[in-house]
XYZ file of C-alpha atoms in Angstrom:
579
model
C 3.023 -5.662 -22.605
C 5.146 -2.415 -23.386
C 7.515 -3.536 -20.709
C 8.030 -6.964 -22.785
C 8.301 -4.385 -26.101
C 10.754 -2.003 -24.354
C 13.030 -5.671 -22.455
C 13.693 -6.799 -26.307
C 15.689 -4.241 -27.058
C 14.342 -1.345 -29.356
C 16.094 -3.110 -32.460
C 14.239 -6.108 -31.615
C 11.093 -4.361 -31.573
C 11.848 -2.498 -34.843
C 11.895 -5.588 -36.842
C 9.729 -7.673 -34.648
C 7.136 -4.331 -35.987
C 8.474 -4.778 -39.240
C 9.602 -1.355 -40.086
C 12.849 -1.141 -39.847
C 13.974 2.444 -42.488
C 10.914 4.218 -41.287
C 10.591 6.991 -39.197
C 11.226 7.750 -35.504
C 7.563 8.486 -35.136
C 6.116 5.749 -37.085
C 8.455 3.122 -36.104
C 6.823 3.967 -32.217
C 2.947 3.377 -34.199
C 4.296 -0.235 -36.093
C 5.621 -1.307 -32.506
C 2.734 -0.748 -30.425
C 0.570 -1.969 -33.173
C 2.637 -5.257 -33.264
C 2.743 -5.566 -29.469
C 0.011 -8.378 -29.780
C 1.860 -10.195 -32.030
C 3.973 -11.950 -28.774
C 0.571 -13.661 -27.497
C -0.656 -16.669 -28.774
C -3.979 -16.856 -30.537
C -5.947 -19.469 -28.467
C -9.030 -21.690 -29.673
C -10.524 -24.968 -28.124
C -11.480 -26.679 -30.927
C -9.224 -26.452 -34.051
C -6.390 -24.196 -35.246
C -4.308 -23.110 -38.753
C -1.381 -21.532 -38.795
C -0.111 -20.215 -42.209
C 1.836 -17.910 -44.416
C -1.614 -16.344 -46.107
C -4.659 -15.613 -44.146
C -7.621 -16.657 -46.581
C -6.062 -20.156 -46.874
C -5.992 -19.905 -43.303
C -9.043 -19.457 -42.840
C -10.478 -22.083 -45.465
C -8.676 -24.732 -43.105
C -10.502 -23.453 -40.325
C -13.880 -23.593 -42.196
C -13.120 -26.954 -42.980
C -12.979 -28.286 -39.410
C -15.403 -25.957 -38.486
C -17.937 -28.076 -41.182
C -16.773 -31.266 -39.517
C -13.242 -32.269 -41.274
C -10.285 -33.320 -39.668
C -6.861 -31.711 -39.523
C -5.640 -33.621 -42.657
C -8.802 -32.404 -44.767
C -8.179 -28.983 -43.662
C -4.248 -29.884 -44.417
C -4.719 -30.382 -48.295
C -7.816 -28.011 -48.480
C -5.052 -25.277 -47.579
C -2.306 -26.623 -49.636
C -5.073 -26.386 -52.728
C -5.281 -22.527 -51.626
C -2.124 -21.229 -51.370
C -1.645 -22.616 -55.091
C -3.863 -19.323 -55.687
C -3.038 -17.070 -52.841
C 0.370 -17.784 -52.165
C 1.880 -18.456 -55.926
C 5.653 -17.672 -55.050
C 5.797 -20.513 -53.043
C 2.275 -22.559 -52.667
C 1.806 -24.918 -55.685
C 0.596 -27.912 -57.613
C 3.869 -27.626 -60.000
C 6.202 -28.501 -57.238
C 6.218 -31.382 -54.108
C 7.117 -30.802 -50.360
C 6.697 -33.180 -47.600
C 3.448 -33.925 -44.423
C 3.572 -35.255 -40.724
C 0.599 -36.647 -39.874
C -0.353 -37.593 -36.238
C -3.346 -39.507 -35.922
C -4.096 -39.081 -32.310
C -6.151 -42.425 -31.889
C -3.390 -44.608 -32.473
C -0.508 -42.246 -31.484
C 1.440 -42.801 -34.834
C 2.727 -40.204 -36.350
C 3.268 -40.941 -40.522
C 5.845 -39.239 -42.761
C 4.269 -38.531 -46.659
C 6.881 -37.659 -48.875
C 6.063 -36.130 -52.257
C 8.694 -34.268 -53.069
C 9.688 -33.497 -56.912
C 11.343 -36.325 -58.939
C 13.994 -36.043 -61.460
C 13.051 -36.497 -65.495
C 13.808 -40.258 -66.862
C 16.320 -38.093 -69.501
C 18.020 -36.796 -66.664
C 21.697 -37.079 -66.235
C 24.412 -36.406 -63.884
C 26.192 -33.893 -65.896
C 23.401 -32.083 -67.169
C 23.350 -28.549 -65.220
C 27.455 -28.398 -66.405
C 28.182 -25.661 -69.113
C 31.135 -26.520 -72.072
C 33.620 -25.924 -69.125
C 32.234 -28.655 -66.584
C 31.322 -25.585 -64.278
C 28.172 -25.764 -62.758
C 25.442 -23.175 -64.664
C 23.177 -21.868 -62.345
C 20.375 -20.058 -64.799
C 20.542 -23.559 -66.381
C 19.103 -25.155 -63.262
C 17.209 -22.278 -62.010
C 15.469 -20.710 -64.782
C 14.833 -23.201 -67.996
C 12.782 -25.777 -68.701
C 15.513 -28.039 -67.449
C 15.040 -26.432 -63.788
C 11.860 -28.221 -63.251
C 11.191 -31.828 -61.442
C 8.398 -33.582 -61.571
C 5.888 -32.224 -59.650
C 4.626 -34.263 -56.504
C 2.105 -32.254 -54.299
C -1.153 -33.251 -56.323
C -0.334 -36.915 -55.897
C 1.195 -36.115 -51.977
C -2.656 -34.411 -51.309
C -4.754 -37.515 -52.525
C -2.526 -40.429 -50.528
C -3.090 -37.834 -47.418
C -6.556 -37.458 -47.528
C -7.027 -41.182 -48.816
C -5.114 -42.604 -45.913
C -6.178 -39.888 -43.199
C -8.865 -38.015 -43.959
C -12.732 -38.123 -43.866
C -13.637 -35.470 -46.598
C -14.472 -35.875 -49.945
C -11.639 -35.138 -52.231
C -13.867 -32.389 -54.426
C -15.076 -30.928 -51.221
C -11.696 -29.814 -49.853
C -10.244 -28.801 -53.091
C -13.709 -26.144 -53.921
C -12.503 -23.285 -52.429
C -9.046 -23.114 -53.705
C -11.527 -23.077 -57.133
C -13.530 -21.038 -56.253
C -10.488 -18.279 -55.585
C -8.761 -19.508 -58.434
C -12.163 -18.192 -60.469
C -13.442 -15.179 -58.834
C -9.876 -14.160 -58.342
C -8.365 -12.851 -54.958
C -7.298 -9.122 -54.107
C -4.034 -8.002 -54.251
C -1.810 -7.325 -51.230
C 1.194 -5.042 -50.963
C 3.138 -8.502 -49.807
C 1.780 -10.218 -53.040
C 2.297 -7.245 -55.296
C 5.981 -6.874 -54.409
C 6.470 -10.259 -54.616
C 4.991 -10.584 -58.418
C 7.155 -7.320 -59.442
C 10.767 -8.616 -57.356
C 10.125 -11.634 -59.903
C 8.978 -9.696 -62.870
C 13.086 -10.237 -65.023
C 11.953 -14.339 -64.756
C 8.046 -14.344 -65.308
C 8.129 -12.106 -68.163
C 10.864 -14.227 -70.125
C 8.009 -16.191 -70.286
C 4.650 -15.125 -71.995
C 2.506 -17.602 -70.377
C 3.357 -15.958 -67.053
C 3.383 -12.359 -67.321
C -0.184 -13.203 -68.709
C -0.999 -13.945 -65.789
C 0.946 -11.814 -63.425
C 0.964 -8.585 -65.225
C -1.798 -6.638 -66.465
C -1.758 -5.656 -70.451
C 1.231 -3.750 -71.510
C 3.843 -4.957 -68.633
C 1.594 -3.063 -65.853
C 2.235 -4.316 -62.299
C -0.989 -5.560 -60.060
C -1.494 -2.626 -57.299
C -2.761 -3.513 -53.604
C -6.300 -3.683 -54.187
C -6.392 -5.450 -57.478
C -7.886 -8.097 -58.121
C -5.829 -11.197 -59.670
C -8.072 -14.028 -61.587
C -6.147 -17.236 -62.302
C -8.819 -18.731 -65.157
C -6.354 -21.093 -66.334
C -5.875 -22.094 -62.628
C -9.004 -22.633 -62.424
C -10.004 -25.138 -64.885
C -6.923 -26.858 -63.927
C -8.619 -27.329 -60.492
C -11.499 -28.714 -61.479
C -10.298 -31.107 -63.503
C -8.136 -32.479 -60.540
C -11.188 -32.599 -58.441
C -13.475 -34.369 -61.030
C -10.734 -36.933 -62.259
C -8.407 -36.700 -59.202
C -4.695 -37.289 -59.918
C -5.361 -38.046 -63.182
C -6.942 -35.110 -64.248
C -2.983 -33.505 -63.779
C -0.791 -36.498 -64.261
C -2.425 -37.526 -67.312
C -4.506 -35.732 -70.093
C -4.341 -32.472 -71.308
C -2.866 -30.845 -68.379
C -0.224 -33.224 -68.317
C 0.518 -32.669 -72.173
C 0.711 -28.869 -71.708
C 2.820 -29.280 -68.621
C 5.679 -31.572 -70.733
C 5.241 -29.392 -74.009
C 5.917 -25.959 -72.236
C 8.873 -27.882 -69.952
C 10.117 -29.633 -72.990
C 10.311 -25.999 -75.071
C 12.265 -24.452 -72.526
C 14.811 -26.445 -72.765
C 13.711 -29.150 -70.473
C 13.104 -33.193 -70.124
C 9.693 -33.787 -68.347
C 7.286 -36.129 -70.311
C 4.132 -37.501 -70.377
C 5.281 -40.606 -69.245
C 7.346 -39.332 -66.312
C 4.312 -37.131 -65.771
C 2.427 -40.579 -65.378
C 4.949 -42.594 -63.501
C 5.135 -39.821 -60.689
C 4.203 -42.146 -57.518
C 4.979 -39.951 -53.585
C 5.435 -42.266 -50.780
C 5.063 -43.186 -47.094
C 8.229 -42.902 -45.013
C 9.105 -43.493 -41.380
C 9.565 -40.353 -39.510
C 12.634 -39.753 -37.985
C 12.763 -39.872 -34.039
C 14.587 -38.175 -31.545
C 14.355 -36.923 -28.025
C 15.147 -33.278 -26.080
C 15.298 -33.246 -22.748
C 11.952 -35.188 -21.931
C 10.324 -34.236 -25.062
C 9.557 -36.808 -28.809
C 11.134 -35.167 -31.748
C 9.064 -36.227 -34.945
C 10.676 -34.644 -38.076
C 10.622 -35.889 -41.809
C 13.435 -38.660 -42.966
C 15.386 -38.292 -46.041
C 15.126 -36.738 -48.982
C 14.406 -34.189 -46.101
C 17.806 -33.145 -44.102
C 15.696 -31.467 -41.842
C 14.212 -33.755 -39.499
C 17.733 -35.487 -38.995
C 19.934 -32.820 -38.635
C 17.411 -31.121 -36.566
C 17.982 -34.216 -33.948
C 21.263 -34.033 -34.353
C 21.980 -30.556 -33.322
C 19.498 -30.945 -30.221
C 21.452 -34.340 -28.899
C 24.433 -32.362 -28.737
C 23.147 -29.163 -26.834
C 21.413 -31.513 -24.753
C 24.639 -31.708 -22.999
C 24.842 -28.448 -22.001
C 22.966 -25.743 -19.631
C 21.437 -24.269 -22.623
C 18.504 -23.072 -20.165
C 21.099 -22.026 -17.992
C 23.081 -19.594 -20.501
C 20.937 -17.782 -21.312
C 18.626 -17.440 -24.576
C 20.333 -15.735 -27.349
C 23.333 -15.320 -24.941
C 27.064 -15.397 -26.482
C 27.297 -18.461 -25.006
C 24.532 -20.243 -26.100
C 24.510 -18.876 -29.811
C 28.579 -20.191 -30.036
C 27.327 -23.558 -28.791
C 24.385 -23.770 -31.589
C 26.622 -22.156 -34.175
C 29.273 -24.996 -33.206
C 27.025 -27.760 -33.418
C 25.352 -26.287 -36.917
C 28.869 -26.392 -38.405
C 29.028 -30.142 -38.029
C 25.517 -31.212 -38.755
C 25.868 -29.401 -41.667
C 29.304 -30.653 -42.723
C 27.837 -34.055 -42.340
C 24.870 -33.120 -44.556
C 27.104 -32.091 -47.175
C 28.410 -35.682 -47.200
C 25.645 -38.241 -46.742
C 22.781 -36.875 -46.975
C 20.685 -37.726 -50.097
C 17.093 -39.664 -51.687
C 17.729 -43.055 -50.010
C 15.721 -44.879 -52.443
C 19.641 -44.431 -54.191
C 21.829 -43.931 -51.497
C 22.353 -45.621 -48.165
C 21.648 -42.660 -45.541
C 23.038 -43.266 -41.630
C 19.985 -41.853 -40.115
C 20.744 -44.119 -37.183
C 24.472 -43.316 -36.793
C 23.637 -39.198 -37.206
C 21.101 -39.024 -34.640
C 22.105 -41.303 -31.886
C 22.821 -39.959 -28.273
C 26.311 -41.930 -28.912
C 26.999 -39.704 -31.840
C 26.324 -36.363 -30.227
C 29.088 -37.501 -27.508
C 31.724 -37.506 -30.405
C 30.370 -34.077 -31.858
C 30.864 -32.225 -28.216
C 34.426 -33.926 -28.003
C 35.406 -31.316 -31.139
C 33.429 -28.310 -29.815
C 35.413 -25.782 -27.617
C 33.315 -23.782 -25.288
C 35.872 -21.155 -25.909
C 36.694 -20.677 -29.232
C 34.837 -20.794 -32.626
C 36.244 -23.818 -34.966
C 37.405 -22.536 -38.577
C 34.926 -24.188 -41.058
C 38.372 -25.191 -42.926
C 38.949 -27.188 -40.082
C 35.848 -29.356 -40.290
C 35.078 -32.144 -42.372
C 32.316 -34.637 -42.376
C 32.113 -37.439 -39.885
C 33.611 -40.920 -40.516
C 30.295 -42.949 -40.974
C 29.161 -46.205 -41.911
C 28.158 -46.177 -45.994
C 25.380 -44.380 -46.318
C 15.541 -26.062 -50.403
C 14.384 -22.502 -50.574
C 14.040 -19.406 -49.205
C 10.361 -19.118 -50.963
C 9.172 -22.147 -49.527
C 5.793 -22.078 -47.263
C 4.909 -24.051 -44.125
C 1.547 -24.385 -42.441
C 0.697 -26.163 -39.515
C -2.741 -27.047 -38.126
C -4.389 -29.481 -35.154
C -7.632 -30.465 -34.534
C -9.892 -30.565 -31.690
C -8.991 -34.840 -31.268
C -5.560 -33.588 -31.439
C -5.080 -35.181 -35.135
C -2.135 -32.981 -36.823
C -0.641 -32.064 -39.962
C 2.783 -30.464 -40.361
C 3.304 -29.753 -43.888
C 6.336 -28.045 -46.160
C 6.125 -27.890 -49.664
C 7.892 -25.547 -52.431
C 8.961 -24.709 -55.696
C 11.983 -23.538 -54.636
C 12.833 -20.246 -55.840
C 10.353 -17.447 -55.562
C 7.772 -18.603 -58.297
C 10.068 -21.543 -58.956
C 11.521 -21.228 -62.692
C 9.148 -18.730 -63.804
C 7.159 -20.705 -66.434
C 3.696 -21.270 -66.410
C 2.532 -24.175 -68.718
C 0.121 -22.351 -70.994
C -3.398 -23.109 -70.608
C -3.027 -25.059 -66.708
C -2.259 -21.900 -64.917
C 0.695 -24.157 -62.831
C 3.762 -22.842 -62.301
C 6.581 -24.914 -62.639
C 9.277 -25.383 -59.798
C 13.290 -24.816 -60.202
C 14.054 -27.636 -57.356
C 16.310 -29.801 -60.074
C 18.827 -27.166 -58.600
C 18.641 -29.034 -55.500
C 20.717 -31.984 -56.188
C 24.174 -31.077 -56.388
C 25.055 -29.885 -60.236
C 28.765 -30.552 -59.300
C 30.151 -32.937 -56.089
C 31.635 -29.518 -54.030
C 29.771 -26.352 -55.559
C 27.264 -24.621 -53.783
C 23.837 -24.422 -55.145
C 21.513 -21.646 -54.701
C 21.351 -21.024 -51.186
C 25.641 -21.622 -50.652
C 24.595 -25.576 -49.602
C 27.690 -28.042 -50.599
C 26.484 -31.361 -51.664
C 28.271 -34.643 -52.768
C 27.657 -37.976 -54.667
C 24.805 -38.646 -53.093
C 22.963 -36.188 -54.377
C 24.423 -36.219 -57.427
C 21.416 -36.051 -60.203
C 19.803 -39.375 -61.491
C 16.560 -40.444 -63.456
C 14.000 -40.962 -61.040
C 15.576 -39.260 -58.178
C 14.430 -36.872 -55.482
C 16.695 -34.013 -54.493
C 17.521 -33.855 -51.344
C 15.840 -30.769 -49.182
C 16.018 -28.886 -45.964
C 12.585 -28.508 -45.394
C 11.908 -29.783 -41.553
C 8.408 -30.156 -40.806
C 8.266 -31.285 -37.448
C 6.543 -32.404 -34.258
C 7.176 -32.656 -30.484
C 5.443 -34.409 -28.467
C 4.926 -35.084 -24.631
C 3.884 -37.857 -22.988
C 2.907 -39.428 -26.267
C 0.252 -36.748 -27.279
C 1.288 -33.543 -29.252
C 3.122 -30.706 -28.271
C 4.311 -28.702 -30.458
C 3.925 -28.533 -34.423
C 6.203 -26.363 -36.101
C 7.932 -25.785 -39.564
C 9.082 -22.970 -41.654
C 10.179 -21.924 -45.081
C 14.140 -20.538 -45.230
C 16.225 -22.921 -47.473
C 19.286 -23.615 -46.253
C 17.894 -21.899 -42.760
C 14.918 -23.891 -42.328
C 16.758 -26.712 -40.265
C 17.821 -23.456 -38.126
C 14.828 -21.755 -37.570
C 12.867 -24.969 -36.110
C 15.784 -25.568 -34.073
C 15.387 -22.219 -32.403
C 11.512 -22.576 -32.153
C 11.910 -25.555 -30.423
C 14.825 -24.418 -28.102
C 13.080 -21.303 -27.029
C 10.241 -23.479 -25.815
C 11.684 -25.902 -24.259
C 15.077 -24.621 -22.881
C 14.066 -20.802 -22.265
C 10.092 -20.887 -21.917
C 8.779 -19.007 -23.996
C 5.125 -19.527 -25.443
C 4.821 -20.004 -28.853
C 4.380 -16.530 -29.956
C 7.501 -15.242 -28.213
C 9.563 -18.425 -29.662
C 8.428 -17.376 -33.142
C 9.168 -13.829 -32.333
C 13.116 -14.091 -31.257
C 15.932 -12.836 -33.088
C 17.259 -15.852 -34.720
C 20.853 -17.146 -35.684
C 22.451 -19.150 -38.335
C 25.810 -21.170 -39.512
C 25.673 -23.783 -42.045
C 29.716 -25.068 -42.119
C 30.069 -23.096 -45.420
C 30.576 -20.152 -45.879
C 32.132 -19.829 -42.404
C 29.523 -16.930 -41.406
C 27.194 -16.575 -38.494
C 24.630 -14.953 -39.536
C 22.184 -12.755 -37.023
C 19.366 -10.720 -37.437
C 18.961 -7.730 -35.956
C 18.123 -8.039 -32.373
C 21.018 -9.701 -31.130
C 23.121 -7.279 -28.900
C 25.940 -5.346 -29.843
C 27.833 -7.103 -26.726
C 26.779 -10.325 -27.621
C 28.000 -10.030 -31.391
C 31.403 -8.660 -29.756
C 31.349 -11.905 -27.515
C 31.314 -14.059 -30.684
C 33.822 -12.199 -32.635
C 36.250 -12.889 -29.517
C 35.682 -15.959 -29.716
C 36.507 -16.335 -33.481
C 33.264 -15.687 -34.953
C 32.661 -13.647 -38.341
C 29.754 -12.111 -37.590
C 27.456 -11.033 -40.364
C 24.211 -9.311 -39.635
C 21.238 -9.824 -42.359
C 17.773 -10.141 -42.947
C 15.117 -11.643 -41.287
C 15.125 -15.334 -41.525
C 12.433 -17.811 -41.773
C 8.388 -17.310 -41.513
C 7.575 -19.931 -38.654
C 3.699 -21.172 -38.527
C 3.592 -23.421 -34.915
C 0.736 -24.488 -32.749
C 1.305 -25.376 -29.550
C -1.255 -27.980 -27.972
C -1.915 -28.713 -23.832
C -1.914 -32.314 -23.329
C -3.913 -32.528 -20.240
C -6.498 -29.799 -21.869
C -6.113 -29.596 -25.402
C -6.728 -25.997 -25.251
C -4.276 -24.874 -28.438
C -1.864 -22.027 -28.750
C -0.417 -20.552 -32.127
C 1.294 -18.417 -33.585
C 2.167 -17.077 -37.039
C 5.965 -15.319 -37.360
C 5.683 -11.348 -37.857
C 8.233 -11.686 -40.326
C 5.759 -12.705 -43.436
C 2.786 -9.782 -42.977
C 0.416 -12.044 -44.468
C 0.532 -14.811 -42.564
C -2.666 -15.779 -39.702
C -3.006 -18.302 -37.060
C -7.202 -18.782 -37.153
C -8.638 -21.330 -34.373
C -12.111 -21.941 -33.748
């Protein structure tokens, strides 16, 4: 195992360790210590993979009592409403793959966050007609309305075989007795103290009395969360889209500035989409459809490596990495263009992902040279999210599984807490495009057809996905990372698939990313000095960064079921539990 340590490449085992900055000495005690962390976890019967571990391990309680992996599904999405607050939620909306293994149909639940009925297509423009970013990131105006409550009850009604109460108790019971601190939460709650204490409804909550910050080892209690809870269990969507919580929800969004009623409050309906479907080199692609990019720009990209030795080249090889950067810059130039809610707009999911399609794409791709972004402009068609975002992925021992993304965009969304629910609010209204041709928060270029409208969904990047073999499931994967998300799967998938890797060492790998604009290919640390020098001579602007993504995948054998996952080293808090 300290050979496969030592073959990454000591940078790659710094960060893999998480500790890059540290010392010789204890940079040599984090790598050893994370040497485990390139094995799968392995279980026979059930499996979670998530970004916190005692939501993790709720799932796995559930289907140890009986449930299926749907009831484990929303009994985790409940908990990281408590344990994971940056990102896990009831104030914002997300999307769910669900594979029911007994009928081999695979359904796509889409509850993302809808926009006000006051909405308006100018409405995040300042006196200029620029676009004003702290309008649609941090007011009252910021905030959709909020889907996952409603998205959890059509899941469970549809697919599972719990009670709705039952699965929604622990989060509750958390929410009450309160849950300790960890150094990742405690940095988290103080890198977003300059937005949670404009508010004093938040810093209630997150901050002790005076301003003090929560240490690791604290313990936070979410009261307000609580009773918030309960009444969702007892009068189930109701008891948030209507009522009191509902009131306090509209008054605090409506006194920041913003246009959520009670009414849209009570309109707010998610719905059942076809999935998107692909294939890779013998393998089913399942991803989510629009207001999702993900799932078909995800396809996209794979139909047009598929016509190359990917395998072959080399994983994370200057070759391969121009291909996928080359590829990236067109998908995402497309995106940019058509790509939008298509309850409004007339999407070419067919067109975009067809084998026919990825012919044209490797037509303008030289194998030699990178292709200024300047140069690229979206495909002539027929008509036609965030970096705090939080996956988790879980199968169950009949090989029923849930791939679920869901957000509230920004680190703890806008920052407000509706007084009295506990809930905070999302910012994803910044997801539509403010202005056709200005980049919103994470540099993504949209057009008309995401302009903002009443009613509307914005569109997303969030790619929960599935592969499967043979009919039965593979491979569920899915990660947070904004504009990166559609990225990171990508990888995850192509380091299974093209460069066999198990799931652990797939979630491990240095990972890449273009997205047309800006023209920068971004890399974390890991990839070789010679291989960035590669891509520079071939025309690449290199930019090294942070780590990207937080991957939670399970891997299942079809001809034993025997299950394989793995939770990416890059979030500490994350846990793949299996039972």
């Amino acid at each position: 195992m300290k050979d496969r340590i030592v073959g990454m490449g000591r940078v790659s085992a710094v960060m893999l360790a998480g500790c890059v900055g540290l010392p010789a000495a204890a940079q040599e005690a984090a790598i050893f210590d994370a040497m485990d962390r390139i094995h799968p976890v392995w279980a026979e019967s059930g499996m979670v993979s998530a970004q916190e571990r005692l939501a993790a391990e709720i799932g796995r309680d559930i289907m140890a009592r009986g449930g299926n992996a749907v009831d484990a599904g929303v009994a985790v999405a409940f908990a990281l409403a408590v344990t994971l607050p940056r990102a896990g939620n009831i104030g914002g909306g997300g999307f769910m793959l669900v594979h029911d293994a007994e009928t081999g149909q695979t359904h796509a639940i889409d509850y993302r966050e809808m926009a006000p009925k006051g909405a308006s297509r100018d409405m995040f423009l300042d006196a200029a007609g620029e676009a004003d970013s702290e309008k649609s990131l941090y007011s009252g105006a910021a905030s959709g309305v909020p889907g996952t409550v409603a998205g959890m009850k059509l899941a469970l009604d549809r697919y599972g075989s719990m009670d709705w109460a039952e699965v929604i108790a622990p989060a509750i019971r958390l929410a009450e007795e309160g849950i300790t601190v960890t150094p990742e939460l405690a940095d988290s709650i103080e890198a977003g103290r300059e937005h949670l204490e404009k508010f004093p409804s938040s810093a209630a909550i997150f901050f002790k009395e005076g301003g003090a910050a929560y240490r690791p080892g604290d313990r936070l209690v979410q009261a307000d969360l609580a009773k918030t809870l309960k009444k969702i269990a007892a009068e189930g969507p109701d008891g948030f889209y209507k009522g009191e919580v509902a009131e306090a929800i509209a008054k605090a969004v409506q006194g920041a500035g913003g246009l959520i009623t009670v009414e849209d409050m009570a309109a707010y309906k998610p719905v059942e989409r076809q999935p998107v479907l692909g294939s890779y080199r013998g393998y089913d692609i399942v991803s989510m459809p629009p207001p999702s990019s993900g799932g078909v720009h995800l396809i996209q990209i794979l139909n047009a490596l598929e016509g190359y030795p990917v395998g072959a080249l080399g994983q994370n090889s200057g070759e391969t990495i121009h291909l996928m950067a080359e590829a990236m810059k067109l998908a995402y130039a497309d995106r940019s263009e058509y790509l939008g809610d298509p309850d409004f707009v007339d999407v070419p999911v067919a067109a975009l992902t067809s084998k026919d399609y990825a012919v044209e794409m490797r037509r303008k791709i030289s194998a030699d040279f990178a292709t200024p972004s300047v140069m690229i402009r979206p495909a002539d068609l027929a008509p036609y999210e965030s970096d705090q975002t939080t996956h988790f992925s879980v199968v169950d021992k009949q090989g029923n599984a849930v791939s679920n993304t869901y957000t509230i965009n920004l680190s703890y969304g806008s920052g407000l807490v509706a007084a009295g629910t506990g809930v905070l609010m999302n910012n994803e209204m910044d997801d539509f495009s403010a202005k056709p041709g200005v980049p919103n928060a994470f540099g993504l270029v949209g057009g008309d057809a995401n302009a903002v409208e009443p009613g509307k969904r914005p569109l997303s990047s969030m790619t929960p996905t599935m592969v499967l073999k043979d009919g039965k499931v593979w491979l569920v994967t899915g990660s947070p990372g904004g504009a990166r998300i559609i990225t990171t799967v990508l990888q995850v998938v192509m380091n299974m698939i093209d460069h066999g890797m198990n799931v652990a060492e797939a979630s491990t790998a240095p990972r890449v990313h273009h997205q047309w604009l800006p023209d920068e290919l971004r890399v974390e640390e890991g990839i070789g000095l010679d291989t960035v020098r590669i891509l520079q001579a071939k025309g690449h602007t290199v930019a090294v960064k942070e780590a990207m993504g937080s991957t939670q995948s399970i891997m299942r054998d079809p001809e034993t079921g025997t299950l394989y996952g793995a939770s990416d080293p890059r979030r500490p808090d994350a846990a793949t539990l299996g039972y």
